[in-house]
PDB file of C-alpha atoms in Angstrom:
ATOM      1  CA  MET A  36       7.842  13.201  28.492  1.00  0.00           C
ATOM      2  CA  ALA A  37       7.275  15.090  25.121  1.00  0.00           C
ATOM      3  CA  GLU A  38       4.763  13.978  22.453  1.00  0.00           C
ATOM      4  CA  ILE A  39       3.454  15.222  19.245  1.00  0.00           C
ATOM      5  CA  ILE A  40       0.369  13.560  17.410  1.00  0.00           C
ATOM      6  CA  GLN A  41      -0.314  14.282  13.905  1.00  0.00           C
ATOM      7  CA  LYS A  42      -2.087  12.460  10.994  1.00  0.00           C
ATOM      8  CA  ASP A  43       1.423  11.610   9.720  1.00  0.00           C
ATOM      9  CA  GLY A  44       2.287   9.740  12.997  1.00  0.00           C
ATOM     10  CA  THR A  45       2.998  10.247  16.677  1.00  0.00           C
ATOM     11  CA  TRP A  46       6.543  10.873  18.135  1.00  0.00           C
ATOM     12  CA  ALA A  47       7.054  10.448  21.934  1.00  0.00           C
ATOM     13  CA  PHE A  48      10.232  11.057  23.923  1.00  0.00           C
ATOM     14  CA  ASP A  49      10.769   9.866  27.339  1.00  0.00           C
ATOM     15  CA  GLY A  50      14.314  11.259  27.965  1.00  0.00           C
ATOM     16  CA  ASP A  51      15.962   7.884  26.926  1.00  0.00           C
ATOM     17  CA  ALA A  52      14.493   7.048  23.527  1.00  0.00           C
ATOM     18  CA  LEU A  53      12.111   8.298  20.906  1.00  0.00           C
ATOM     19  CA  ARG A  54       9.159   6.210  19.955  1.00  0.00           C
ATOM     20  CA  LEU A  55       8.195   6.854  16.264  1.00  0.00           C
ATOM     21  CA  THR A  56       4.610   5.523  15.384  1.00  0.00           C
ATOM     22  CA  PRO A  57       3.348   5.951  11.661  1.00  0.00           C
ATOM     23  CA  GLY A  58      -0.097   7.418  11.313  1.00  0.00           C
ATOM     24  CA  ARG A  59      -3.113   5.713   9.926  1.00  0.00           C
ATOM     25  CA  ASP A  60      -3.923   8.474   7.342  1.00  0.00           C
ATOM     26  CA  LYS A  61      -4.065   7.183   3.719  1.00  0.00           C
ATOM     27  CA  SER A  62      -1.233   9.523   2.839  1.00  0.00           C
ATOM     28  CA  VAL A  63       1.209   7.462   5.026  1.00  0.00           C
ATOM     29  CA  SER A  64       3.480   5.485   2.706  1.00  0.00           C
ATOM     30  CA  PRO A  65       3.425   1.693   2.448  1.00  0.00           C
ATOM     31  CA  LEU A  66       7.132   1.492   3.599  1.00  0.00           C
ATOM     32  CA  ARG A  67       6.510   3.257   6.842  1.00  0.00           C
ATOM     33  CA  ARG A  68       3.274   1.378   7.479  1.00  0.00           C
ATOM     34  CA  ASP A  69       5.038  -2.063   6.961  1.00  0.00           C
ATOM     35  CA  LEU A  70       8.082  -0.768   9.077  1.00  0.00           C
ATOM     36  CA  GLY A  71       5.838  -0.007  11.979  1.00  0.00           C
ATOM     37  CA  GLU A  72       6.841   1.526  15.174  1.00  0.00           C
ATOM     38  CA  LEU A  73      10.467   2.424  15.652  1.00  0.00           C
ATOM     39  CA  VAL A  74      12.341   2.901  18.922  1.00  0.00           C
ATOM     40  CA  VAL A  75      15.264   5.152  18.637  1.00  0.00           C
ATOM     41  CA  PRO A  76      17.740   5.360  21.605  1.00  0.00           C
ATOM     42  CA  LEU A  77      19.039   8.851  22.318  1.00  0.00           C
ATOM     43  CA  GLY A  78      22.511   7.520  21.697  1.00  0.00           C
ATOM     44  CA  ALA A  79      21.715   7.022  18.002  1.00  0.00           C
ATOM     45  CA  LEU A  80      20.856  10.576  17.484  1.00  0.00           C
ATOM     46  CA  ALA A  81      23.212  13.201  16.024  1.00  0.00           C
ATOM     47  CA  GLY A  82      20.574  15.942  16.115  1.00  0.00           C
ATOM     48  CA  VAL A  83      16.944  17.058  15.432  1.00  0.00           C
ATOM     49  CA  SER A  84      15.494  20.007  13.458  1.00  0.00           C
ATOM     50  CA  PHE A  85      12.110  21.621  12.822  1.00  0.00           C
ATOM     51  CA  GLU A  86      11.428  23.394   9.644  1.00  0.00           C
ATOM     52  CA  GLN A  87       8.365  25.700   9.317  1.00  0.00           C
ATOM     53  CA  GLY A  88       6.382  26.122   6.100  1.00  0.00           C
ATOM     54  CA  ARG A  89       3.363  28.182   5.037  1.00  0.00           C
ATOM     55  CA  ARG A  90       0.963  25.256   5.417  1.00  0.00           C
ATOM     56  CA  SER A  91       2.911  22.486   7.142  1.00  0.00           C
ATOM     57  CA  GLY A  92       6.253  22.017   8.749  1.00  0.00           C
ATOM     58  CA  ARG A  93       8.760  19.051   9.130  1.00  0.00           C
ATOM     59  CA  LEU A  94      10.379  17.453  12.220  1.00  0.00           C
ATOM     60  CA  ARG A  95      13.683  15.736  11.057  1.00  0.00           C
ATOM     61  CA  LEU A  96      15.949  13.370  13.003  1.00  0.00           C
ATOM     62  CA  ARG A  97      19.620  13.059  11.927  1.00  0.00           C
ATOM     63  CA  LEU A  98      21.001   9.721  13.015  1.00  0.00           C
ATOM     64  CA  ARG A  99      24.686   9.000  13.673  1.00  0.00           C
ATOM     65  CA  ASP A 100      26.278   7.472  10.603  1.00  0.00           C
ATOM     66  CA  GLY A 101      26.152   3.788  11.004  1.00  0.00           C
ATOM     67  CA  ALA A 102      23.604   3.593  13.592  1.00  0.00           C
ATOM     68  CA  ASP A 103      20.756   2.573  11.425  1.00  0.00           C
ATOM     69  CA  PRO A 104      20.797  -0.438   8.871  1.00  0.00           C
ATOM     70  CA  LEU A 105      17.756   1.281   6.934  1.00  0.00           C
ATOM     71  CA  THR A 106      19.686   4.504   6.575  1.00  0.00           C
ATOM     72  CA  GLN A 107      23.002   2.459   5.758  1.00  0.00           C
ATOM     73  CA  ALA A 108      21.284   0.382   3.233  1.00  0.00           C
ATOM     74  CA  THR A 109      19.543   3.149   1.311  1.00  0.00           C
ATOM     75  CA  GLY A 110      22.316   5.807   1.589  1.00  0.00           C
ATOM     76  CA  GLY A 111      19.911   8.500   2.589  1.00  0.00           C
ATOM     77  CA  ARG A 112      18.062   8.111  -0.695  1.00  0.00           C
ATOM     78  CA  LEU A 113      14.577   7.583   0.675  1.00  0.00           C
ATOM     79  CA  ALA A 114      12.104  10.158  -0.530  1.00  0.00           C
ATOM     80  CA  GLU A 115      10.535  12.379   2.162  1.00  0.00           C
ATOM     81  CA  PRO A 116       7.184  10.455   2.300  1.00  0.00           C
ATOM     82  CA  ASN A 117       9.099   7.269   2.777  1.00  0.00           C
ATOM     83  CA  ASP A 118      11.630   8.484   5.440  1.00  0.00           C
ATOM     84  CA  PRO A 119      10.501   7.262   8.990  1.00  0.00           C
ATOM     85  CA  TYR A 120      12.702   9.980  10.598  1.00  0.00           C
ATOM     86  CA  GLN A 121      10.698  12.727   9.250  1.00  0.00           C
ATOM     87  CA  LEU A 122       7.211  13.766  10.412  1.00  0.00           C
ATOM     88  CA  THR A 123       4.831  16.340   8.712  1.00  0.00           C
ATOM     89  CA  VAL A 124       3.500  18.855  11.342  1.00  0.00           C
ATOM     90  CA  GLU A 125       0.316  20.857  10.705  1.00  0.00           C
ATOM     91  CA  SER A 126       0.836  24.713  11.144  1.00  0.00           C
ATOM     92  CA  ASP A 127      -1.346  24.777  14.306  1.00  0.00           C
ATOM     93  CA  ARG A 128       1.187  22.544  16.088  1.00  0.00           C
ATOM     94  CA  TYR A 129       4.287  24.441  15.367  1.00  0.00           C
ATOM     95  CA  GLY A 130       4.684  25.373  19.080  1.00  0.00           C
ATOM     96  CA  VAL A 131       4.574  21.722  20.107  1.00  0.00           C
ATOM     97  CA  ALA A 132       6.935  20.738  17.325  1.00  0.00           C
ATOM     98  CA  GLU A 133       9.381  23.403  18.713  1.00  0.00           C
ATOM     99  CA  TYR A 134       9.043  22.301  22.147  1.00  0.00           C
ATOM    100  CA  PHE A 135       9.644  18.527  21.158  1.00  0.00           C
ATOM    101  CA  ALA A 136      12.725  19.535  19.315  1.00  0.00           C
ATOM    102  CA  ASP A 137      14.134  21.497  22.185  1.00  0.00           C
ATOM    103  CA  GLU A 138      13.547  18.616  24.649  1.00  0.00           C
ATOM    104  CA  VAL A 139      15.481  16.233  22.420  1.00  0.00           C
ATOM    105  CA  ARG A 140      18.431  18.859  21.982  1.00  0.00           C
ATOM    106  CA  ASN A 141      18.431  19.390  25.715  1.00  0.00           C
ATOM    107  CA  ALA A 142      18.682  15.648  26.428  1.00  0.00           C
ATOM    108  CA  LEU A 143      21.521  15.294  23.792  1.00  0.00           C
ATOM    109  CA  LEU A 144      23.482  18.178  25.403  1.00  0.00           C
ATOM    110  CA  LEU A 145      22.937  17.068  28.945  1.00  0.00           C
ATOM    111  CA  ASP A 146      23.941  13.534  28.245  1.00  0.00           C
ATOM    112  CA  GLY A 147      26.928  14.335  26.137  1.00  0.00           C
ATOM    113  CA  VAL A 148      25.905  12.347  23.200  1.00  0.00           C
ATOM    114  CA  SER A 149      28.496  12.433  20.504  1.00  0.00           C
ATOM    115  CA  PRO A 150      27.217  13.136  16.857  1.00  0.00           C
ATOM    116  CA  GLU A 151      30.225  11.054  15.522  1.00  0.00           C
ATOM    117  CA  PRO A 152      29.772   7.797  13.616  1.00  0.00           C
ATOM    118  CA  VAL A 153      29.461   4.534  15.494  1.00  0.00           C
ATOM    119  CA  ALA A 154      30.860   1.200  14.969  1.00  0.00           C
ATOM    120  CA  GLU A 155      27.826  -1.080  15.664  1.00  0.00           C
ATOM    121  CA  TYR A 156      24.303  -0.737  14.658  1.00  0.00           C
ATOM    122  CA  LEU A 157      22.078   0.867  17.495  1.00  0.00           C
ATOM    123  CA  LEU A 158      18.753   0.084  15.687  1.00  0.00           C
ATOM    124  CA  PRO A 159      17.808  -3.667  14.947  1.00  0.00           C
ATOM    125  CA  GLY A 160      16.418  -3.194  11.429  1.00  0.00           C
ATOM    126  CA  PRO A 161      13.023  -4.271   9.958  1.00  0.00           C
ATOM    127  CA  PRO A 162      11.426  -7.263  11.641  1.00  0.00           C
ATOM    128  CA  LEU A 163      11.658 -10.795   9.842  1.00  0.00           C
ATOM    129  CA  PRO A 164      10.594 -12.400   7.828  1.00  0.00           C
ATOM    130  CA  VAL A 165      10.371  -9.578   5.235  1.00  0.00           C
ATOM    131  CA  SER A 166       9.222  -9.745   1.637  1.00  0.00           C
ATOM    132  CA  ALA A 167       8.516  -7.100  -1.096  1.00  0.00           C
ATOM    133  CA  SER A 168       7.251  -7.340  -4.654  1.00  0.00           C
ATOM    134  CA  ALA A 169       8.157  -4.585  -7.269  1.00  0.00           C
ATOM    135  CA  GLY A 170       9.785  -4.192 -10.620  1.00  0.00           C
ATOM    136  CA  ASP A 171      10.669  -7.538 -12.142  1.00  0.00           C
ATOM    137  CA  GLY A 172      10.654  -9.791  -9.084  1.00  0.00           C
ATOM    138  CA  THR A 173       9.920 -10.441  -5.355  1.00  0.00           C
ATOM    139  CA  ALA A 174      12.697 -10.451  -2.671  1.00  0.00           C
ATOM    140  CA  SER A 175      12.266 -12.208   0.673  1.00  0.00           C
ATOM    141  CA  PHE A 176      14.604 -12.627   3.736  1.00  0.00           C
ATOM    142  CA  ASP A 177      14.176 -14.989   6.600  1.00  0.00           C
ATOM    143  CA  GLY A 178      17.224 -14.168   8.444  1.00  0.00           C
ATOM    144  CA  GLU A 179      19.330 -17.017   7.041  1.00  0.00           C
ATOM    145  CA  ARG A 180      18.686 -16.747   3.215  1.00  0.00           C
ATOM    146  CA  VAL A 181      17.513 -14.361   0.559  1.00  0.00           C
ATOM    147  CA  ARG A 182      15.203 -15.633  -2.004  1.00  0.00           C
ATOM    148  CA  LEU A 183      14.489 -13.853  -5.370  1.00  0.00           C
ATOM    149  CA  GLU A 184      11.536 -14.911  -7.532  1.00  0.00           C
ATOM    150  CA  TRP A 185      10.771 -13.634 -11.043  1.00  0.00           C
ATOM    151  CA  ASN A 186       7.507 -12.446 -12.715  1.00  0.00           C
ATOM    152  CA  TRP A 187       6.321 -12.384 -16.253  1.00  0.00           C
ATOM    153  CA  LYS A 188       8.092  -9.077 -17.054  1.00  0.00           C
ATOM    154  CA  THR A 189      11.610 -10.502 -16.072  1.00  0.00           C
ATOM    155  CA  GLU A 190      14.054 -10.897 -18.911  1.00  0.00           C
ATOM    156  CA  ASP A 191      14.590 -14.483 -20.097  1.00  0.00           C
ATOM    157  CA  ALA A 192      18.306 -14.265 -19.526  1.00  0.00           C
ATOM    158  CA  LYS A 193      17.592 -13.822 -15.755  1.00  0.00           C
ATOM    159  CA  SER A 194      14.415 -15.807 -15.214  1.00  0.00           C
ATOM    160  CA  SER A 195      15.634 -18.937 -17.056  1.00  0.00           C
ATOM    161  CA  GLY A 196      17.566 -20.023 -14.063  1.00  0.00           C
ATOM    162  CA  GLY A 197      14.341 -20.113 -11.845  1.00  0.00           C
ATOM    163  CA  PRO A 198      14.076 -18.565  -8.438  1.00  0.00           C
ATOM    164  CA  ARG A 199      17.416 -17.702  -6.770  1.00  0.00           C
ATOM    165  CA  THR A 200      18.312 -18.522  -3.111  1.00  0.00           C
ATOM    166  CA  ILE A 201      21.322 -16.927  -1.596  1.00  0.00           C
ATOM    167  CA  ALA A 202      22.831 -17.916   1.863  1.00  0.00           C
ATOM    168  CA  LEU A 203      23.399 -14.928   4.081  1.00  0.00           C
ATOM    169  CA  ALA A 204      26.962 -16.147   4.593  1.00  0.00           C
ATOM    170  CA  ASP A 205      27.529 -15.649   0.855  1.00  0.00           C
ATOM    171  CA  VAL A 206      26.360 -12.005   0.805  1.00  0.00           C
ATOM    172  CA  THR A 207      29.014  -9.582   1.032  1.00  0.00           C
ATOM    173  CA  GLY A 208      26.898  -6.400   0.623  1.00  0.00           C
ATOM    174  CA  VAL A 209      23.550  -4.801  -0.520  1.00  0.00           C
ATOM    175  CA  GLU A 210      22.890  -2.161  -3.012  1.00  0.00           C
ATOM    176  CA  TRP A 211      19.593  -0.268  -3.155  1.00  0.00           C
ATOM    177  CA  GLN A 212      19.001   2.375  -5.647  1.00  0.00           C
ATOM    178  CA  PRO A 213      15.825   4.127  -6.423  1.00  0.00           C
ATOM    179  CA  ALA A 214      14.652   4.861  -9.952  1.00  0.00           C
ATOM    180  CA  ALA A 215      15.520   8.507 -10.872  1.00  0.00           C
ATOM    181  CA  GLY A 216      14.339  10.122 -14.155  1.00  0.00           C
ATOM    182  CA  LEU A 217      14.864   7.742 -17.025  1.00  0.00           C
ATOM    183  CA  GLU A 218      17.251   5.615 -15.040  1.00  0.00           C
ATOM    184  CA  ASN A 219      15.692   2.468 -13.355  1.00  0.00           C
ATOM    185  CA  GLY A 220      16.559   1.611  -9.787  1.00  0.00           C
ATOM    186  CA  HIS A 221      17.441  -1.845  -8.345  1.00  0.00           C
ATOM    187  CA  LEU A 222      18.068  -3.962  -5.308  1.00  0.00           C
ATOM    188  CA  ARG A 223      21.188  -5.865  -5.786  1.00  0.00           C
ATOM    189  CA  PHE A 224      22.969  -8.478  -3.446  1.00  0.00           C
ATOM    190  CA  LEU A 225      26.723  -8.792  -3.845  1.00  0.00           C
ATOM    191  CA  VAL A 226      27.585 -12.290  -3.647  1.00  0.00           C
ATOM    192  CA  ARG A 227      30.881 -13.874  -2.819  1.00  0.00           C
ATOM    193  CA  GLY A 228      32.724 -15.492  -5.882  1.00  0.00           C
ATOM    194  CA  ALA A 229      30.110 -13.704  -8.223  1.00  0.00           C
ATOM    195  CA  PRO A 230      31.492 -10.431  -9.590  1.00  0.00           C
ATOM    196  CA  VAL A 231      28.980  -7.975 -10.991  1.00  0.00           C
ATOM    197  CA  THR A 232      29.159  -8.293 -14.792  1.00  0.00           C
ATOM    198  CA  ALA A 233      25.656  -7.498 -15.900  1.00  0.00           C
ATOM    199  CA  PRO A 234      23.160  -4.510 -15.262  1.00  0.00           C
ATOM    200  CA  PRO A 235      20.298  -5.253 -12.758  1.00  0.00           C
ATOM    201  CA  LYS A 236      17.912  -6.173 -15.801  1.00  0.00           C
ATOM    202  CA  TYR A 237      20.036  -9.290 -16.470  1.00  0.00           C
ATOM    203  CA  ASP A 238      21.696  -9.900 -13.087  1.00  0.00           C
ATOM    204  CA  PRO A 239      20.157 -12.924 -11.197  1.00  0.00           C
ATOM    205  CA  ASN A 240      21.271 -11.382  -8.001  1.00  0.00           C
ATOM    206  CA  ALA A 241      19.241  -8.048  -8.534  1.00  0.00           C
ATOM    207  CA  VAL A 242      15.743  -6.990  -8.864  1.00  0.00           C
ATOM    208  CA  GLU A 243      15.253  -4.080 -11.325  1.00  0.00           C
ATOM    209  CA  LEU A 244      12.918  -1.310 -10.178  1.00  0.00           C
ATOM    210  CA  TRP A 245      10.982   1.041 -12.504  1.00  0.00           C
ATOM    211  CA  GLY A 246       9.871   3.702 -10.327  1.00  0.00           C
ATOM    212  CA  PHE A 247       6.441   2.618  -9.208  1.00  0.00           C
ATOM    213  CA  LYS A 248       4.780   2.909  -5.725  1.00  0.00           C
ATOM    214  CA  LYS A 249       5.990  -0.364  -4.123  1.00  0.00           C
ATOM    215  CA  ASP A 250       9.624   0.198  -5.087  1.00  0.00           C
ATOM    216  CA  PRO A 251      10.527   1.702  -1.627  1.00  0.00           C
ATOM    217  CA  LEU A 252       9.390  -1.633   0.024  1.00  0.00           C
ATOM    218  CA  MET A 253      12.501  -3.297  -1.378  1.00  0.00           C
ATOM    219  CA  ALA A 254      14.466  -1.030   0.950  1.00  0.00           C
ATOM    220  CA  LEU A 255      12.924  -2.927   3.838  1.00  0.00           C
ATOM    221  CA  VAL A 256      14.465  -6.299   2.499  1.00  0.00           C
ATOM    222  CA  ALA A 257      17.814  -4.458   1.994  1.00  0.00           C
ATOM    223  CA  ALA A 258      17.794  -3.098   5.346  1.00  0.00           C
ATOM    224  CA  ALA A 259      16.907  -6.406   7.053  1.00  0.00           C
ATOM    225  CA  VAL A 260      19.900  -8.080   5.315  1.00  0.00           C
ATOM    226  CA  GLN A 261      22.223  -5.122   6.000  1.00  0.00           C
ATOM    227  CA  ALA A 262      21.508  -5.424   9.778  1.00  0.00           C
ATOM    228  CA  ARG A 263      22.746  -8.875   9.704  1.00  0.00           C
ATOM    229  CA  LEU A 264      26.107  -8.337   7.716  1.00  0.00           C
ATOM    230  CA  PRO A 265      29.121  -7.136   9.536  1.00  0.00           C
ATOM    231  CA  HIS A 266      29.046  -3.402  10.267  1.00  0.00           C
ATOM    232  CA  PRO A 267      30.858  -1.419   7.704  1.00  0.00           C
ATOM    233  CA  ALA A 268      33.142  -0.020  10.528  1.00  0.00           C
ATOM    234  CA  ALA A 269      34.012  -3.481  11.760  1.00  0.00           C
ATOM    235  CA  GLY A 270      37.689  -4.102  11.855  1.00  0.00           C
ATOM    236  CA  ALA A 271      38.509  -0.323  11.560  1.00  0.00           C
ATOM    237  CA  VAL A 272      41.331   0.709  13.925  1.00  0.00           C
ATOM    238  CA  VAL A 273      40.095   3.424  16.231  1.00  0.00           C
ATOM    239  CA  ARG A 274      42.221   5.160  18.870  1.00  0.00           C
ATOM    240  CA  ASP A 275      41.007   5.261  22.336  1.00  0.00           C
ATOM    241  CA  ASP A 276      40.907   9.080  22.162  1.00  0.00           C
ATOM    242  CA  GLU A 277      38.873   8.951  18.974  1.00  0.00           C
ATOM    243  CA  ARG A 278      36.309   6.143  19.883  1.00  0.00           C
ATOM    244  CA  PRO A 279      32.807   7.631  19.621  1.00  0.00           C
ATOM    245  CA  ARG A 280      30.520   7.362  22.599  1.00  0.00           C
ATOM    246  CA  LEU A 281      27.662   4.934  21.671  1.00  0.00           C
ATOM    247  CA  THR A 282      25.522   5.705  24.624  1.00  0.00           C
ATOM    248  CA  ARG A 283      25.407   8.020  27.659  1.00  0.00           C
ATOM    249  CA  VAL A 284      28.587   9.271  29.308  1.00  0.00           C
ATOM    250  CA  PRO A 285      29.105   6.929  32.125  1.00  0.00           C
ATOM    251  CA  GLU A 286      28.483   8.870  35.301  1.00  0.00           C
ATOM    252  CA  PRO A 287      27.286   8.164  38.769  1.00  0.00           C
ATOM    253  CA  ALA A 288      23.498   8.232  39.622  1.00  0.00           C
ATOM    254  CA  ARG A 289      21.594  10.456  37.359  1.00  0.00           C
ATOM    255  CA  ASP A 290      20.399  12.809  40.055  1.00  0.00           C
ATOM    256  CA  ASP A 291      23.591  12.932  42.007  1.00  0.00           C
ATOM    257  CA  HIS A 292      24.042  16.434  43.195  1.00  0.00           C
ATOM    258  CA  ASP A 293      27.863  16.763  42.570  1.00  0.00           C
ATOM    259  CA  VAL A 294      27.473  15.180  39.101  1.00  0.00           C
ATOM    260  CA  LEU A 295      24.926  17.826  37.970  1.00  0.00           C
ATOM    261  CA  LEU A 296      27.139  20.637  39.420  1.00  0.00           C
ATOM    262  CA  ARG A 297      29.991  19.308  37.436  1.00  0.00           C
ATOM    263  CA  ARG A 298      27.787  19.160  34.194  1.00  0.00           C
ATOM    264  CA  LEU A 299      26.971  22.821  34.861  1.00  0.00           C
ATOM    265  CA  ARG A 300      30.627  23.827  34.911  1.00  0.00           C
ATOM    266  CA  GLU A 301      31.367  21.734  31.734  1.00  0.00           C
ATOM    267  CA  LEU A 302      28.596  23.525  29.808  1.00  0.00           C
ATOM    268  CA  GLY A 303      29.962  26.848  31.053  1.00  0.00           C
ATOM    269  CA  GLU A 304      33.355  25.974  29.700  1.00  0.00           C
ATOM    270  CA  LEU A 305      31.852  24.850  26.358  1.00  0.00           C
ATOM    271  CA  HIS A 306      29.986  28.132  26.175  1.00  0.00           C
ATOM    272  CA  ARG A 307      33.018  30.227  26.996  1.00  0.00           C
ATOM    273  CA  ASP A 308      35.101  28.214  24.352  1.00  0.00           C
ATOM    274  CA  GLY A 309      32.358  28.951  21.568  1.00  0.00           C
ATOM    275  CA  VAL A 310      31.223  25.305  21.289  1.00  0.00           C
ATOM    276  CA  LEU A 311      27.839  26.093  22.414  1.00  0.00           C
ATOM    277  CA  THR A 312      25.770  29.191  21.383  1.00  0.00           C
ATOM    278  CA  ALA A 313      24.147  31.244  24.083  1.00  0.00           C
ATOM    279  CA  GLU A 314      20.713  29.854  23.180  1.00  0.00           C
ATOM    280  CA  GLU A 315      22.052  26.204  23.484  1.00  0.00           C
ATOM    281  CA  PHE A 316      23.870  26.899  26.767  1.00  0.00           C
ATOM    282  CA  ALA A 317      20.705  28.420  28.240  1.00  0.00           C
ATOM    283  CA  LEU A 318      18.469  25.505  27.213  1.00  0.00           C
ATOM    284  CA  ALA A 319      21.097  22.917  28.566  1.00  0.00           C
ATOM    285  CA  LYS A 320      21.663  24.788  31.854  1.00  0.00           C
ATOM    286  CA  GLN A 321      17.817  25.147  32.384  1.00  0.00           C
ATOM    287  CA  ALA A 322      17.535  21.233  31.916  1.00  0.00           C
ATOM    288  CA  VAL A 323      20.252  20.701  34.457  1.00  0.00           C
ATOM    289  CA  LEU A 324      18.840  23.133  36.964  1.00  0.00           C
ATOM    290  CA  LYS A 325      15.570  21.355  36.829  1.00  0.00           C
ATOM    291  CA  ARG A 326      17.288  18.084  38.018  1.00  0.00           C
ATOM    292  CA  LEU A 327      19.084  19.873  40.905  1.00  0.00           C
TER     293      LEU A 327
END
């Protein structure tokens, strides 16, 4: 069990999954507080890193493409304070952070988790129902329908039609774009039979975002809907020899002596072939030997 406790949050790893709990410090973003605790299975990870700074460092998780509906919906555009897969680490806990990252890396190597994209979501997305108010409206989702309601700042061309209800069956995609510079952002739902012909300011299927503090909360609505749409990789033809491993490599019992010896030989071959560095090989070998 590896664990690191910081004001920004607590991360714990039990060998099978990471439990990410947001901190209670006032600096923790509303998005992370509303999202709550996340359980990330080891098979959803592509890697982990720790970056040191003068005053603080940062632990970062890199998820496999297609594993997480929040990452899918936001396109990696969440700012650092809102990203639940980053943890600010105080300088006096750098050693703990490095140990934590090493434990996760060892598990990824030992279990042979592929960093390749996946064809199904391995995280469930935000809990339902979910609702957020920002920009020129409020977006909510109950699992079956999206509802958009407007405020006094909404353009008449959009608000004149009243609140908008969209059945999930009619949603073909979600766009979430944060405001950047002089460009406003938006949350837009792509609807079957309704081609996009107007900017978000006038689009009845979109909420325009102006770069205020609550804007990132709209990403939770986007992710909740994304999690219930067909996966982007659905229907893609994948050859058996190219199919990514979604979970652990199927093997006999975890502590079987022959399996561990075979894993040691595989690690040695990967090291000789240049796939693993000397440091990576030593860490992985040590983890296997602990289980012999």
